[in-house]
Amino acid sequence: MSPFLGEFIGTALLIIFGAGVCAGVNLKKSYAANSGWIVITMGWGLAVAVAVYAVGRYSGAHLNPALTVALAISGDFPWKDVPGYVLAQVLGAMVGAAVVYLHYWPHWKETDDPGVKLGVFATGPAVPNTAANLLSEIIGTFVLVLAILAIGANKFADGLNPFIVGFLIVAIGLSLGGTTGYAINPARDFGPRLAHFLLPIPGKGSSNWAYAWVPIVGPLLGGALGSLVYKAVFLGKPTGALWGVLAATAVVLAAAKMAKGKTTSAASRRSL
């Protein structure tokens, strides 16, 4: 299997399980309806673990453009492979979202709230505030990438590493996910959001494109910071790129703050 096919399949699996648990918890007449945030965070954690187990040996199981770009910025992944990885991740996320749509076919008509339907596919802020929402995504992805690299430096029993990473996703969701639904992955949000836009979902409403840039830009900045800080602090190998990304992050946050724009909530208080 090629690395690019591995990223496609792995990201599709991630979304099938991840968006699937959101659908089960939030769509009406599902047996899992209203089972809550802990179920959603556990579902996403297990989704990551299963996807990494499935394709880790073929592609390294990035499954996330923020991680791919972060590793490239820190010099640990070739830039020439970044476009192919990112495209595979986005396409895989779209296919995974389409599978969830088909699996829950009759439940879309039974669910009235279009925000809940969008929340199955994409993230949105619990309290709309562009700068704060962006900062939440930066922090969440910074922790994700820094912790993945730190976990990778430890020795575990054979085959245990993906399971530990899955629990990292649960921890981020429980501790940091309540603000924006913790996309922490541009493909995870953009691919399913695009699928939501294209699919004939009854009464689906807006795909909230005004917010869509936040779970793309925030994770990319946070992931880059995570990898560069790990390299500087844990490995003692600081690079000038760290200061460049810090400056870019400060500029983007300042621009978001000055814009004073409020994003539209996507009823993501209970969905990722």
Short mmCIF file of C-alpha atoms in Angstrom, two decimals:
data_model
loop_
_atom_site.label_atom_id
_atom_site.label_comp_id
_atom_site.label_asym_id
_atom_site.label_seq_id
_atom_site.Cartn_x
_atom_site.Cartn_y
_atom_site.Cartn_z
CA MET A 1 0.00 0.00 0.00
CA SER A 2 1.33 3.47 -0.87
CA PRO A 3 1.66 6.06 1.92
CA PHE A 4 -0.92 8.25 0.20
CA LEU A 5 -3.48 5.45 0.04
CA GLY A 6 -2.70 4.74 3.67
CA GLU A 7 -3.50 8.33 4.62
CA PHE A 8 -6.71 8.21 2.58
CA ILE A 9 -7.94 4.98 4.21
CA GLY A 10 -6.79 5.96 7.69
CA THR A 11 -8.51 9.36 7.58
CA ALA A 12 -11.68 7.78 6.19
CA LEU A 13 -11.71 5.34 9.12
CA LEU A 14 -11.09 8.21 11.54
CA ILE A 15 -14.14 10.09 10.28
CA ILE A 16 -16.38 7.02 10.04
CA PHE A 17 -15.87 6.34 13.74
CA GLY A 18 -15.54 9.99 14.82
CA ALA A 19 -18.40 11.59 12.92
CA GLY A 20 -20.30 8.36 13.49
CA VAL A 21 -20.26 8.79 17.26
CA CYS A 22 -21.38 12.41 16.82
CA ALA A 23 -24.30 11.22 14.70
CA GLY A 24 -25.22 8.53 17.20
CA VAL A 25 -25.23 10.93 20.13
CA ASN A 26 -26.95 13.87 18.41
CA LEU A 27 -29.41 12.59 15.83
CA LYS A 28 -32.93 11.79 16.93
CA LYS A 29 -34.16 8.21 17.34
CA SER A 30 -30.62 6.87 17.60
CA TYR A 31 -30.21 4.39 20.46
CA ALA A 32 -27.15 6.41 21.50
CA ALA A 33 -29.03 9.73 21.54
CA ASN A 34 -28.10 12.13 24.34
CA SER A 35 -25.38 9.86 25.72
CA GLY A 36 -23.15 12.90 26.09
CA TRP A 37 -19.74 14.45 25.72
CA ILE A 38 -17.77 11.65 27.36
CA VAL A 39 -19.13 9.17 24.81
CA ILE A 40 -18.13 11.52 21.99
CA THR A 41 -14.60 12.02 23.30
CA MET A 42 -14.15 8.29 23.83
CA GLY A 43 -15.47 7.64 20.32
CA TRP A 44 -12.94 10.04 18.80
CA GLY A 45 -10.09 8.63 20.86
CA LEU A 46 -10.85 5.09 19.75
CA ALA A 47 -11.30 6.35 16.17
CA VAL A 48 -7.75 7.68 16.17
CA ALA A 49 -6.36 4.50 17.73
CA VAL A 50 -8.08 2.23 15.18
CA ALA A 51 -7.00 4.40 12.25
CA VAL A 52 -3.38 4.47 13.43
CA TYR A 53 -3.36 0.70 13.94
CA ALA A 54 -4.75 0.26 10.43
CA VAL A 55 -2.29 2.35 8.42
CA GLY A 56 0.58 3.32 10.70
CA ARG A 57 3.06 0.96 9.08
CA TYR A 58 2.24 2.25 5.60
CA SER A 59 2.18 6.04 6.02
CA GLY A 60 3.09 6.83 9.60
CA ALA A 61 -0.63 7.59 10.15
CA HIS A 62 -0.50 11.37 10.20
CA LEU A 63 -4.22 11.57 9.33
CA ASN A 64 -3.98 15.32 9.95
CA PRO A 65 -2.53 18.12 7.77
CA ALA A 66 -1.50 19.98 10.93
CA LEU A 67 0.76 17.09 11.94
CA THR A 68 2.08 16.61 8.40
CA VAL A 69 2.97 20.31 8.04
CA ALA A 70 4.37 20.44 11.57
CA LEU A 71 6.75 17.57 10.87
CA ALA A 72 7.81 19.17 7.58
CA ILE A 73 8.50 22.51 9.27
CA SER A 74 10.64 20.83 11.90
CA GLY A 75 12.57 18.95 9.20
CA ASP A 76 11.23 15.50 10.05
CA PHE A 77 9.12 14.97 6.93
CA PRO A 78 9.86 15.79 3.27
CA TRP A 79 8.02 18.83 1.94
CA LYS A 80 7.61 17.13 -1.45
CA ASP A 81 5.18 14.64 0.14
CA VAL A 82 3.09 17.23 1.98
CA PRO A 83 0.62 18.07 -0.87
CA GLY A 84 -0.09 14.39 -1.54
CA TYR A 85 -0.60 13.61 2.14
CA VAL A 86 -2.92 16.60 2.67
CA LEU A 87 -5.00 15.80 -0.43
CA ALA A 88 -5.33 12.16 0.64
CA GLN A 89 -6.39 13.23 4.13
CA VAL A 90 -9.05 15.65 2.90
CA LEU A 91 -10.46 13.16 0.38
CA GLY A 92 -10.46 10.41 2.99
CA ALA A 93 -12.34 12.68 5.40
CA MET A 94 -14.95 13.42 2.74
CA VAL A 95 -15.48 9.73 2.00
CA GLY A 96 -15.71 8.91 5.70
CA ALA A 97 -18.35 11.62 6.14
CA ALA A 98 -20.33 10.28 3.19
CA VAL A 99 -20.33 6.81 4.78
CA VAL A 100 -21.72 8.27 8.01
CA TYR A 101 -24.41 10.07 6.01
CA LEU A 102 -25.47 6.80 4.40
CA HIS A 103 -25.31 4.84 7.64
CA TYR A 104 -27.68 7.25 9.40
CA TRP A 105 -29.88 7.76 6.33
CA PRO A 106 -33.34 7.81 7.99
CA HIS A 107 -32.21 9.86 11.00
CA TRP A 108 -31.61 13.08 9.07
CA LYS A 109 -35.33 13.51 8.41
CA GLU A 110 -36.13 12.74 12.03
CA THR A 111 -33.81 15.51 13.26
CA ASP A 112 -35.15 19.05 12.90
CA ASP A 113 -32.23 21.23 14.00
CA PRO A 114 -29.88 22.02 11.07
CA GLY A 115 -27.14 23.03 13.51
CA VAL A 116 -27.18 19.56 15.02
CA LYS A 117 -26.86 18.04 11.55
CA LEU A 118 -23.87 20.24 10.74
CA GLY A 119 -22.36 19.33 14.11
CA VAL A 120 -22.16 15.70 13.00
CA PHE A 121 -19.81 16.75 10.20
CA ALA A 122 -17.96 19.86 11.34
CA THR A 123 -16.98 21.83 14.40
CA GLY A 124 -18.22 25.16 15.66
CA PRO A 125 -17.80 27.38 18.73
CA ALA A 126 -19.82 27.00 21.89
CA VAL A 127 -19.35 30.77 22.43
CA PRO A 128 -18.73 32.48 19.09
CA ASN A 129 -15.65 34.72 19.34
CA THR A 130 -13.20 34.55 16.46
CA ALA A 131 -9.97 35.31 18.33
CA ALA A 132 -10.84 33.11 21.30
CA ASN A 133 -12.00 30.26 19.06
CA LEU A 134 -8.80 30.49 17.02
CA LEU A 135 -6.71 30.47 20.20
CA SER A 136 -8.53 27.35 21.43
CA GLU A 137 -7.67 25.50 18.22
CA ILE A 138 -4.05 26.67 18.42
CA ILE A 139 -3.69 25.49 22.02
CA GLY A 140 -5.42 22.16 21.41
CA THR A 141 -3.27 21.33 18.39
CA PHE A 142 -0.09 22.55 20.10
CA VAL A 143 -0.77 20.08 22.91
CA LEU A 144 -1.64 17.34 20.41
CA VAL A 145 1.57 17.57 18.38
CA LEU A 146 3.87 18.20 21.36
CA ALA A 147 2.36 15.22 23.20
CA ILE A 148 2.50 12.91 20.16
CA LEU A 149 6.21 13.63 19.78
CA ALA A 150 6.80 13.16 23.50
CA ILE A 151 4.87 9.89 23.53
CA GLY A 152 6.88 8.68 20.55
CA ALA A 153 10.11 9.16 22.51
CA ASN A 154 8.99 6.58 25.08
CA LYS A 155 9.25 2.81 24.82
CA PHE A 156 6.00 0.89 25.12
CA ALA A 157 5.09 -2.74 24.62
CA ASP A 158 4.82 -3.58 20.93
CA GLY A 159 1.62 -2.23 19.43
CA LEU A 160 0.63 -0.05 22.40
CA ASN A 161 1.62 3.36 21.02
CA PRO A 162 -1.57 3.96 18.94
CA PHE A 163 -3.71 3.15 21.97
CA ILE A 164 -1.82 5.74 24.05
CA VAL A 165 -2.33 8.33 21.30
CA GLY A 166 -6.04 7.51 21.35
CA PHE A 167 -6.16 8.31 25.04
CA LEU A 168 -4.36 11.58 24.30
CA ILE A 169 -7.28 12.52 22.02
CA VAL A 170 -9.72 11.67 24.82
CA ALA A 171 -7.74 13.83 27.25
CA ILE A 172 -7.70 16.79 24.87
CA GLY A 173 -11.41 16.41 24.25
CA LEU A 174 -12.30 16.25 27.94
CA SER A 175 -10.03 19.11 28.99
CA LEU A 176 -9.89 21.45 25.99
CA GLY A 177 -12.64 20.38 23.60
CA GLY A 178 -15.61 22.15 25.15
CA THR A 179 -14.87 25.51 23.52
CA THR A 180 -14.81 24.68 19.81
CA GLY A 181 -15.38 20.94 19.56
CA TYR A 182 -11.60 20.52 19.15
CA ALA A 183 -11.10 20.03 15.44
CA ILE A 184 -7.29 20.03 15.95
CA ASN A 185 -7.16 18.74 12.37
CA PRO A 186 -7.96 20.77 9.22
CA ALA A 187 -8.92 17.68 7.18
CA ARG A 188 -11.22 16.41 9.92
CA ASP A 189 -13.23 19.65 9.69
CA PHE A 190 -12.90 20.75 6.07
CA GLY A 191 -13.51 17.37 4.41
CA PRO A 192 -16.75 16.58 6.27
CA ARG A 193 -17.89 20.22 6.03
CA LEU A 194 -17.48 20.02 2.26
CA ALA A 195 -19.36 16.69 2.29
CA HIS A 196 -22.16 18.38 4.28
CA PHE A 197 -22.29 21.11 1.64
CA LEU A 198 -22.51 18.62 -1.24
CA LEU A 199 -24.69 15.84 0.18
CA PRO A 200 -28.52 15.96 -0.14
CA ILE A 201 -29.16 16.03 3.62
CA PRO A 202 -32.80 16.92 4.36
CA GLY A 203 -33.14 20.30 6.07
CA LYS A 204 -29.40 20.68 6.49
CA GLY A 205 -29.13 24.48 6.44
CA SER A 206 -25.84 26.37 6.16
CA SER A 207 -22.40 24.73 6.20
CA ASN A 208 -21.12 27.80 8.13
CA TRP A 209 -18.23 28.63 5.80
CA ALA A 210 -17.64 31.88 7.68
CA TYR A 211 -16.17 29.82 10.52
CA ALA A 212 -14.43 27.18 8.38
CA TRP A 213 -11.05 28.96 8.27
CA VAL A 214 -10.64 28.79 12.08
CA PRO A 215 -10.26 24.97 12.31
CA ILE A 216 -7.80 25.16 9.40
CA VAL A 217 -5.54 28.06 10.39
CA GLY A 218 -5.63 27.39 14.14
CA PRO A 219 -4.45 23.76 13.92
CA LEU A 220 -1.78 24.58 11.34
CA LEU A 221 -0.29 27.25 13.60
CA GLY A 222 -0.67 25.21 16.78
CA GLY A 223 0.81 22.09 15.22
CA ALA A 224 3.83 23.96 13.87
CA LEU A 225 4.43 25.52 17.28
CA GLY A 226 4.12 22.12 18.95
CA SER A 227 6.76 20.48 16.78
CA LEU A 228 9.19 23.42 16.95
CA VAL A 229 8.84 23.83 20.72
CA TYR A 230 9.41 20.10 21.18
CA LYS A 231 12.54 20.30 19.07
CA ALA A 232 13.82 23.37 20.94
CA VAL A 233 12.95 22.40 24.52
CA PHE A 234 12.98 18.59 24.59
CA LEU A 235 15.77 17.99 22.06
CA GLY A 236 17.74 21.20 22.59
CA LYS A 237 17.68 22.06 18.88
CA PRO A 238 16.04 25.48 18.50
CA THR A 239 15.58 26.85 14.99
CA GLY A 240 14.74 30.24 13.58
CA ALA A 241 11.48 28.80 12.27
CA LEU A 242 10.11 28.85 15.82
CA TRP A 243 10.32 32.63 15.98
CA GLY A 244 8.76 32.95 12.55
CA VAL A 245 5.77 30.79 13.49
CA LEU A 246 5.40 32.62 16.81
CA ALA A 247 5.33 35.93 14.95
CA ALA A 248 2.82 34.63 12.42
CA THR A 249 0.61 33.33 15.23
CA ALA A 250 0.69 36.68 17.00
CA VAL A 251 -0.21 38.52 13.79
CA VAL A 252 -3.12 36.19 12.97
CA LEU A 253 -4.52 36.39 16.52
CA ALA A 254 -4.19 40.19 16.52
CA ALA A 255 -5.99 40.42 13.18
CA ALA A 256 -8.77 38.15 14.46
CA LYS A 257 -9.08 40.27 17.58
CA MET A 258 -9.21 43.53 15.65
CA ALA A 259 -11.84 42.16 13.29
CA LYS A 260 -14.18 41.75 16.28
CA GLY A 261 -16.18 39.33 14.20
CA LYS A 262 -18.34 36.75 15.90
CA THR A 263 -18.63 33.38 14.25
CA THR A 264 -21.86 31.46 13.94
CA SER A 265 -22.30 28.59 16.37
CA ALA A 266 -22.77 25.19 14.77
CA ALA A 267 -24.47 23.65 17.78
CA SER A 268 -21.16 21.98 18.55
CA ARG A 269 -21.51 22.09 22.30
CA ARG A 270 -22.22 18.38 22.11
CA SER A 271 -20.61 17.47 18.81
CA LEU A 272 -17.16 17.41 17.28
#
